[in-house]
Short mmCIF file of C-alpha atoms and ligand atoms in Angstrom, two decimals:
data_model
loop_
_atom_site.label_atom_id
_atom_site.label_comp_id
_atom_site.label_asym_id
_atom_site.label_seq_id
_atom_site.Cartn_x
_atom_site.Cartn_y
_atom_site.Cartn_z
CA UNK A 665 192.93 157.80 27.73
CA UNK A 666 195.37 158.58 30.53
CA UNK A 667 194.62 159.93 33.98
CA UNK A 668 191.45 157.95 34.54
CA UNK A 669 190.09 158.01 38.08
CA UNK A 670 188.38 154.66 38.35
CA UNK A 671 185.55 153.19 40.48
CA UNK A 672 186.78 152.59 44.01
CA UNK A 673 188.39 156.06 44.02
CA UNK A 674 186.94 158.93 46.02
CA UNK A 675 185.11 161.85 44.45
CA UNK A 676 185.33 165.09 46.46
CA UNK A 677 182.45 167.55 46.15
CA UNK A 678 182.75 171.15 47.33
CA UNK A 679 179.20 172.12 48.26
CA UNK A 680 176.43 169.99 49.66
CA UNK A 681 173.09 170.86 48.05
CA UNK A 682 170.82 168.85 45.79
CA UNK A 683 173.22 168.93 42.84
CA UNK A 684 175.88 167.28 44.97
CA UNK A 685 173.34 164.80 46.27
CA UNK A 686 172.33 163.64 42.81
CA UNK A 687 175.99 163.51 41.74
CA UNK A 688 176.87 161.49 44.84
CA UNK A 689 174.03 159.02 44.18
CA UNK A 690 175.33 158.41 40.63
CA UNK A 691 178.90 158.12 41.87
CA UNK A 692 177.92 155.54 44.48
CA UNK A 693 175.95 153.61 41.86
CA UNK A 694 179.16 153.38 39.84
CA UNK A 695 181.22 152.20 42.81
CA UNK A 696 182.94 155.43 43.80
CA UNK A 697 183.33 156.72 47.31
CA UNK A 698 182.12 160.26 47.93
CA UNK A 699 183.26 163.02 50.27
CA UNK A 700 181.68 166.44 50.59
CA UNK A 701 182.83 169.67 52.24
CA UNK A 702 180.47 172.51 53.12
CA UNK A 703 179.43 174.58 56.15
CA UNK A 704 176.10 172.75 56.42
CA UNK A 705 175.13 169.97 58.82
CA UNK A 706 172.77 167.18 57.67
CA UNK A 707 172.97 168.46 54.10
CA UNK A 708 171.37 166.96 51.00
CA UNK A 709 174.80 165.73 49.83
CA UNK A 710 176.12 164.83 53.27
CA UNK A 711 173.16 162.49 53.83
CA UNK A 712 174.21 160.28 50.92
CA UNK A 713 178.02 160.75 50.91
CA UNK A 714 180.53 158.43 52.64
CA UNK A 715 182.05 161.35 54.52
CA UNK A 716 180.92 164.91 55.15
CA UNK A 717 183.36 167.56 56.35
CA UNK A 718 181.62 170.52 57.96
CA UNK A 719 183.77 173.56 57.29
CA UNK A 720 183.74 177.01 55.83
CA UNK A 721 185.16 177.18 52.28
CA UNK A 722 187.47 179.88 53.61
CA UNK A 723 189.16 177.47 56.03
CA UNK A 724 191.97 176.66 53.63
CA UNK A 725 193.56 174.12 56.00
CA UNK A 726 190.30 172.17 56.00
CA UNK A 727 190.04 172.47 52.21
CA UNK A 728 193.63 171.19 51.87
CA UNK A 729 192.95 168.23 54.21
CA UNK A 730 189.79 167.46 52.25
CA UNK A 731 191.59 167.57 48.87
CA UNK A 732 194.29 165.24 50.23
CA UNK A 733 191.63 162.73 51.24
CA UNK A 734 190.02 162.44 47.77
CA UNK A 735 191.18 161.56 44.23
CA UNK A 736 189.46 164.39 42.34
CA UNK A 737 187.65 167.54 43.43
CA UNK A 738 184.59 168.98 41.73
CA UNK A 739 181.97 171.36 43.00
CA UNK A 740 178.25 171.65 42.95
CA UNK A 741 177.88 175.40 43.18
CA UNK A 742 180.05 178.13 41.84
CA UNK A 743 180.52 180.44 44.78
CA UNK A 744 183.60 178.73 46.16
CA UNK A 745 186.47 181.24 46.42
CA UNK A 746 189.40 181.12 44.02
CA UNK A 747 191.64 180.64 47.05
CA UNK A 748 189.76 177.46 48.01
CA UNK A 749 189.91 176.10 44.44
CA UNK A 750 193.64 176.90 44.22
CA UNK A 751 194.34 175.30 47.58
CA UNK A 752 192.49 172.14 46.58
CA UNK A 753 194.36 172.04 43.26
CA UNK A 754 197.66 171.63 45.12
CA UNK A 755 196.54 168.21 46.33
CA UNK A 756 194.10 166.81 43.76
CA UNK A 757 192.89 167.60 40.25
CA UNK A 758 190.10 170.22 40.42
CA UNK A 759 187.62 169.86 37.56
CA UNK A 760 186.43 172.13 36.10
CA UNK A 761 189.44 174.31 36.93
CA UNK A 762 189.24 177.26 39.30
CA UNK A 763 189.41 179.74 36.42
CA UNK A 764 186.03 178.49 35.14
CA UNK A 765 184.56 179.11 38.59
CA UNK A 766 186.17 182.52 38.78
CA UNK A 767 184.55 183.63 35.51
CA UNK A 768 181.14 182.07 36.10
CA UNK A 769 180.70 183.30 39.68
CA UNK A 770 180.66 186.93 38.64
CA UNK A 771 178.15 188.22 36.08
CA UNK A 772 180.37 191.06 35.00
CA UNK A 773 183.43 188.84 34.36
CA UNK A 774 181.20 186.26 32.68
CA UNK A 775 179.64 188.76 30.29
CA UNK A 776 183.00 190.35 29.52
CA UNK A 777 184.45 186.91 28.75
CA UNK A 778 181.53 186.01 26.46
CA UNK A 779 181.74 189.33 24.64
CA UNK A 780 185.51 189.12 24.20
CA UNK A 781 185.18 185.58 22.82
CA UNK A 782 182.53 186.69 20.34
CA UNK A 783 179.47 184.98 21.86
CA UNK A 784 176.12 186.81 21.69
CA UNK A 785 175.14 188.41 25.02
CA UNK A 786 172.43 190.79 26.15
CA UNK A 787 173.66 194.42 25.88
CA UNK A 788 175.10 195.32 29.31
CA UNK A 789 177.14 197.81 31.28
CA UNK A 790 179.10 197.30 34.48
CA UNK A 791 178.08 199.89 37.08
CA UNK A 792 179.71 200.74 40.40
CA UNK A 793 177.78 203.87 41.39
CA UNK A 794 174.59 205.81 40.63
CA UNK A 795 176.26 208.04 38.00
CA UNK A 796 177.45 204.96 36.11
CA UNK A 797 173.98 203.45 36.38
CA UNK A 798 172.43 206.60 34.91
CA UNK A 799 175.01 206.63 32.12
CA UNK A 800 174.47 202.89 31.53
CA UNK A 801 170.72 203.39 31.17
CA UNK A 802 171.40 205.79 28.31
CA UNK A 803 173.37 203.05 26.56
CA UNK A 804 171.20 199.95 27.17
CA UNK A 805 167.88 201.84 27.28
CA UNK A 806 164.71 201.13 29.30
CA UNK A 807 163.31 198.81 30.44
CA UNK A 808 166.46 197.34 31.92
CA UNK A 809 167.44 194.90 34.66
CA UNK A 810 170.05 195.73 37.28
CA UNK A 811 171.73 192.66 38.78
CA UNK A 812 174.37 192.17 41.45
CA UNK A 813 177.66 191.10 39.86
CA UNK A 814 178.42 188.40 42.43
CA UNK A 815 176.45 185.83 44.38
CA UNK A 816 173.25 186.27 42.39
CA UNK A 817 171.14 183.35 41.27
CA UNK A 818 167.49 182.51 40.68
CA UNK A 819 166.58 186.14 40.21
CA UNK A 820 167.96 187.14 43.64
CA UNK A 821 169.65 190.53 43.56
CA UNK A 822 167.74 191.77 40.51
CA UNK A 823 165.85 195.03 40.09
CA UNK A 824 163.82 195.96 37.03
CA UNK A 825 164.09 199.58 35.89
CA UNK A 826 161.25 200.91 33.74
CA UNK A 827 162.34 204.54 33.43
CA UNK A 828 165.51 206.59 34.14
CA UNK A 829 163.79 208.24 37.15
CA UNK A 830 163.81 204.88 38.92
CA UNK A 831 167.63 204.71 38.90
CA UNK A 832 168.30 206.08 42.45
CA UNK A 833 165.78 203.74 44.08
CA UNK A 834 167.07 200.79 42.04
CA UNK A 835 170.67 201.48 43.07
CA UNK A 836 169.56 201.69 46.71
CA UNK A 837 167.66 198.41 46.44
CA UNK A 838 170.52 196.52 44.83
CA UNK A 839 172.57 197.01 48.00
CA UNK A 840 175.78 195.96 46.27
CA UNK A 841 178.84 197.88 45.18
CA UNK A 842 179.13 196.25 41.76
CA UNK A 843 176.19 195.70 39.45
CA UNK A 844 175.54 194.67 35.89
CA UNK A 845 172.91 196.61 34.00
CA UNK A 846 171.27 194.63 31.21
CA UNK A 847 168.78 195.55 28.52
CA UNK A 848 165.44 193.86 29.24
CA UNK A 849 165.04 191.19 26.58
CA UNK A 850 161.57 190.57 25.15
CA UNK A 851 162.30 186.94 24.55
CA UNK A 852 160.04 184.43 22.89
CA UNK A 853 161.40 181.54 24.89
CA UNK A 854 164.02 180.71 27.46
CA UNK A 855 166.12 177.67 26.70
CA UNK A 856 169.15 175.93 28.13
CA UNK A 857 171.72 173.53 26.81
CA UNK A 858 173.43 171.20 29.25
CA UNK A 859 176.71 169.95 27.85
CA UNK A 860 179.88 168.19 28.90
CA UNK A 861 183.51 168.28 27.89
CA UNK A 862 185.82 165.40 28.65
CA UNK A 863 189.46 165.43 29.70
CA UNK A 864 190.36 164.62 26.08
CA UNK A 865 188.31 167.56 24.72
CA UNK A 866 185.36 165.37 23.65
CA UNK A 867 181.97 167.12 23.67
CA UNK A 868 178.43 165.89 24.36
CA UNK A 869 175.17 167.79 24.78
CA UNK A 870 171.55 167.07 25.65
CA UNK A 871 170.02 169.31 23.00
CA UNK A 872 167.71 172.20 23.75
CA UNK A 873 165.52 172.30 26.87
CA UNK A 874 162.70 174.82 27.14
CA UNK A 875 162.45 176.54 30.50
CA UNK A 876 159.59 178.43 32.09
CA UNK A 877 160.26 180.59 35.11
CA UNK A 878 157.97 181.84 37.85
CA UNK A 879 159.17 184.82 39.93
CA UNK A 880 162.58 184.48 38.23
CA UNK A 881 162.94 180.89 39.49
CA UNK A 882 162.83 177.88 37.18
CA UNK A 883 159.38 176.31 37.38
CA UNK A 884 159.12 173.89 34.47
CA UNK A 885 161.51 172.32 31.94
CA UNK A 886 160.37 170.57 28.78
CA UNK A 887 162.59 168.32 26.68
CA UNK A 888 163.15 168.25 23.81
CA UNK A 889 162.54 172.00 23.64
CA UNK A 890 160.44 173.09 20.70
CA UNK A 891 162.57 175.46 18.65
CA UNK A 892 163.37 175.63 14.94
CA UNK A 893 166.12 173.21 14.02
CA UNK A 894 168.32 176.11 12.87
CA UNK A 895 167.96 177.66 16.36
CA UNK A 896 168.84 174.36 18.03
CA UNK A 897 171.91 173.93 15.82
CA UNK A 898 173.08 177.47 16.55
CA UNK A 899 172.49 177.08 20.30
CA UNK A 900 174.60 173.92 20.39
CA UNK A 901 177.34 175.62 18.37
CA UNK A 902 177.47 178.49 20.85
CA UNK A 903 177.56 176.11 23.78
CA UNK A 904 180.26 173.92 22.31
CA UNK A 905 182.33 177.06 21.65
CA UNK A 906 181.89 178.23 25.25
CA UNK A 907 182.99 174.89 26.74
CA UNK A 908 186.03 174.82 24.45
CA UNK A 909 186.96 178.46 25.17
CA UNK A 910 186.78 177.83 28.91
CA UNK A 911 188.55 174.46 28.55
CA UNK A 912 185.87 172.99 30.81
CA UNK A 913 186.35 169.49 32.11
CA UNK A 914 182.93 168.61 33.46
CA UNK A 915 179.35 169.70 32.83
CA UNK A 916 178.32 173.25 32.05
CA UNK A 917 174.86 174.63 31.36
CA UNK A 918 174.21 177.69 29.22
CA UNK A 919 170.91 179.54 29.64
CA UNK A 920 169.83 181.48 26.56
CA UNK A 921 167.05 183.78 25.46
CA UNK A 922 165.43 183.09 22.08
CA UNK A 923 164.38 186.44 20.67
CA UNK A 924 161.43 186.95 18.39
CA UNK A 925 162.82 186.08 14.98
CA UNK A 926 165.06 183.33 16.38
CA UNK A 927 168.14 185.30 17.51
CA UNK A 928 169.97 183.87 20.51
CA UNK A 929 171.48 185.68 23.50
CA UNK A 930 173.42 183.99 26.29
CA UNK A 931 171.92 184.91 29.67
CA UNK A 932 173.98 182.90 32.12
CA UNK A 933 176.52 180.09 32.54
CA UNK A 934 176.42 177.47 35.29
CA UNK A 935 179.67 175.48 35.41
CA UNK A 936 177.97 172.35 36.77
CA UNK A 937 174.82 170.29 36.28
CA UNK A 938 171.74 172.49 36.21
CA UNK A 939 168.16 172.39 37.45
CA UNK A 940 166.93 172.23 33.85
CA UNK A 941 168.95 169.02 33.37
CA UNK A 942 167.34 167.13 36.26
CA UNK A 943 165.00 165.36 33.84
CA UNK A 944 168.01 163.57 32.30
CA UNK A 945 168.04 161.36 35.41
CA UNK A 946 164.86 159.66 34.20
CA UNK A 947 164.80 160.52 30.51
CA UNK A 948 168.34 160.04 29.18
CA UNK A 949 170.73 157.15 28.76
CA UNK A 950 173.35 159.01 30.82
CA UNK A 951 172.14 161.57 33.35
CA UNK A 952 173.85 164.95 33.64
CA UNK A 953 175.25 163.79 36.99
CA UNK A 954 176.75 160.58 35.63
CA UNK A 955 178.14 162.71 32.81
CA UNK A 956 179.78 165.08 35.31
CA UNK A 957 181.27 162.09 37.11
CA UNK A 958 182.57 160.59 33.85
CA UNK A 959 184.04 163.91 32.73
CA UNK A 960 185.82 164.78 35.97
CA UNK A 961 187.12 161.21 36.33
CA UNK A 962 188.55 161.21 32.81
CA UNK A 963 186.19 158.48 31.58
CA UNK A 964 184.58 158.53 28.12
CA UNK A 965 181.42 160.67 28.05
CA UNK A 966 178.18 158.68 27.98
CA UNK A 967 175.37 158.72 25.44
CA UNK A 968 173.07 161.71 25.84
CA UNK A 969 170.25 160.08 23.93
CA UNK A 970 166.84 161.05 25.32
CA UNK A 971 164.64 157.98 25.57
CA UNK A 972 161.23 159.67 25.88
CA UNK A 973 159.74 163.17 25.94
CA UNK A 974 160.00 164.55 29.48
CA UNK A 975 158.81 167.39 31.69
CA UNK A 976 160.23 168.49 35.04
CA UNK A 977 158.41 170.62 37.62
CA UNK A 978 160.20 172.10 40.62
CA UNK A 979 158.78 171.65 44.11
CA UNK A 980 159.36 174.80 46.15
CA UNK A 981 158.90 175.15 49.89
CA UNK A 982 155.64 177.06 49.33
CA UNK A 983 153.98 173.67 48.68
CA UNK A 984 154.37 172.86 52.38
CA UNK A 985 152.22 175.81 53.48
CA UNK A 986 149.17 173.62 54.07
CA UNK A 987 151.20 170.81 55.66
CA UNK A 988 153.04 167.81 54.22
CA UNK A 989 152.26 167.43 50.50
CA UNK A 990 150.29 164.36 49.39
CA UNK A 991 153.17 162.28 47.97
CA UNK A 992 151.02 159.23 47.29
CA UNK A 993 148.66 161.27 45.09
CA UNK A 994 151.56 162.53 42.94
CA UNK A 995 153.10 159.08 42.72
CA UNK A 996 149.79 157.73 41.42
CA UNK A 997 150.10 159.73 38.19
CA UNK A 998 151.49 157.40 35.49
CA UNK A 999 155.05 158.07 34.33
CA UNK A 1000 155.86 160.44 37.20
CA UNK A 1001 158.86 160.10 39.50
CA UNK A 1002 159.47 162.01 42.69
CA UNK A 1003 162.83 163.42 43.75
CA UNK A 1004 163.22 164.99 47.19
CA UNK A 1005 166.43 166.55 48.42
CA UNK A 1006 166.29 165.69 52.12
CA UNK A 1007 166.01 169.31 53.30
CA UNK A 1008 164.63 169.44 56.83
CA UNK A 1009 162.94 172.83 56.61
CA UNK A 1010 160.62 173.99 53.83
CA UNK A 1011 160.86 177.74 53.30
CA UNK A 1012 158.93 179.64 50.63
CA UNK A 1013 160.98 179.73 47.44
CA UNK A 1014 163.41 177.00 48.61
CA UNK A 1015 163.99 174.19 46.13
CA UNK A 1016 162.87 171.08 48.03
CA UNK A 1017 162.58 168.58 45.17
CA UNK A 1018 161.18 168.04 41.71
CA UNK A 1019 158.89 165.78 39.72
CA UNK A 1020 159.74 164.34 36.33
CA UNK A 1021 157.13 162.91 33.98
CA UNK A 1022 157.85 160.81 30.91
CA UNK A 1023 155.25 160.20 28.20
CA UNK A 1024 154.81 159.38 24.53
CA UNK A 1025 154.45 163.06 23.64
CA UNK A 1026 155.73 166.30 25.16
CA UNK A 1027 152.26 167.81 25.83
CA UNK A 1028 151.33 164.59 27.62
CA UNK A 1029 154.49 164.73 29.74
CA UNK A 1030 153.77 168.37 30.63
CA UNK A 1031 150.16 167.57 31.53
CA UNK A 1032 151.25 164.68 33.73
CA UNK A 1033 153.85 166.60 35.66
CA UNK A 1034 151.42 169.48 36.28
CA UNK A 1035 148.70 167.04 37.32
CA UNK A 1036 151.09 165.38 39.77
CA UNK A 1037 152.20 168.68 41.26
CA UNK A 1038 148.61 169.88 41.65
CA UNK A 1039 147.76 166.59 43.37
CA UNK A 1040 150.36 167.34 46.08
CA UNK A 1041 148.21 170.08 47.56
CA UNK A 1042 145.63 168.52 49.83
P1 AMP B 1138 169.11 185.08 36.00
O1 AMP B 1138 169.30 184.95 37.47
O2 AMP B 1138 169.99 186.09 35.36
O3 AMP B 1138 169.17 183.74 35.29
O4 AMP B 1138 167.62 185.60 35.79
C1 AMP B 1138 166.51 184.85 36.20
C2 AMP B 1138 165.36 185.07 35.23
O5 AMP B 1138 165.01 186.47 35.16
C3 AMP B 1138 165.70 184.70 33.79
O6 AMP B 1138 165.59 183.32 33.59
C4 AMP B 1138 164.66 185.52 33.04
O7 AMP B 1138 163.38 184.92 33.12
C5 AMP B 1138 164.62 186.83 33.82
N1 AMP B 1138 165.63 187.75 33.26
C6 AMP B 1138 166.91 187.88 33.66
N2 AMP B 1138 167.57 188.80 32.92
C7 AMP B 1138 166.71 189.26 32.01
C8 AMP B 1138 166.79 190.22 30.94
N3 AMP B 1138 167.91 190.92 30.69
N4 AMP B 1138 165.69 190.42 30.19
C9 AMP B 1138 164.53 189.73 30.46
N5 AMP B 1138 164.38 188.84 31.44
C10 AMP B 1138 165.45 188.60 32.22
#
């Protein structure tokens, strides 16, 4: 393979949250240097990187200087502007390319792309004013979910609409000029597939993960997800098609709804490692972060074999309400590992860390991770 970026080179990460931190840790383990650029001081990624540039993503001179100082640029969240991605691309390969970011950072563009490419998506309508919202409700029906088109994640910027009369209040609450109205899906399960595409077009995936959300935020992931094998095969086919259509070089996660009866609908794309893939750090031969590193550096993709059943539970800032959680109690549960992101302040709803449990069976892994999380509260 040509164009390999080998150990000893410097990986540049735009963004500095926990995804960048876990990527940086893998990169350092493989002998790479790591630089990060973000507006945040003492960030989860900055704490473990070789260099941390503190800058707005809109400071294109800083982005250009950063790109010149590294051998490849990737990102750990998708809300970097196209201008920043294009600027970086003048000085270093940007993987995945800016066009992937551009599509994935806007729900409306993302859904339009999926529809045009023939992938199954939840019925939706783009709405830019109340009249369009009212017209959209007639098309998608009630109940429906109104979401902001840009900068929405983890259920932020979402309003549920139960009847057409609620439209004016919902539009007011959205507080955004562009929204996407979606039919409310009565799904049986939520799943995700984390996958990677190499520089040479090779494809690897981690199979189906089952995800449970609380207040629209991921709470628990179980792997392997329990779905019919025909559903798993179809999910992987969809995901492989999406990575190929977007010509992704890197890791991309697809979140899907499994409808009653086994139909699949794509809910969302994340063009990077994903919260539901955190358990690969402990459970798989190659973690999703090592896979991202391999992909963006033009190395062969690693084995995605899962070594044992695994469960991951998120640790949100709410756990700190009664003081510092009891880490020793959680660590005492067999098969459990603790991951903390180095965030100084715990706020309710903020992702502070996660626990992963491995066991002989999936129910055992789930029981262990829940036991460990419960043990954190004194
Ligand atoms: P999102 O930010 O779009 O991933 O949404 C966060 C969570 O809200 C999803 O994981 C679902 O649990 C729920 N949700 C989002 N959109 C819908 C929908 N159209 N129908 C039902 N539930 C939804």
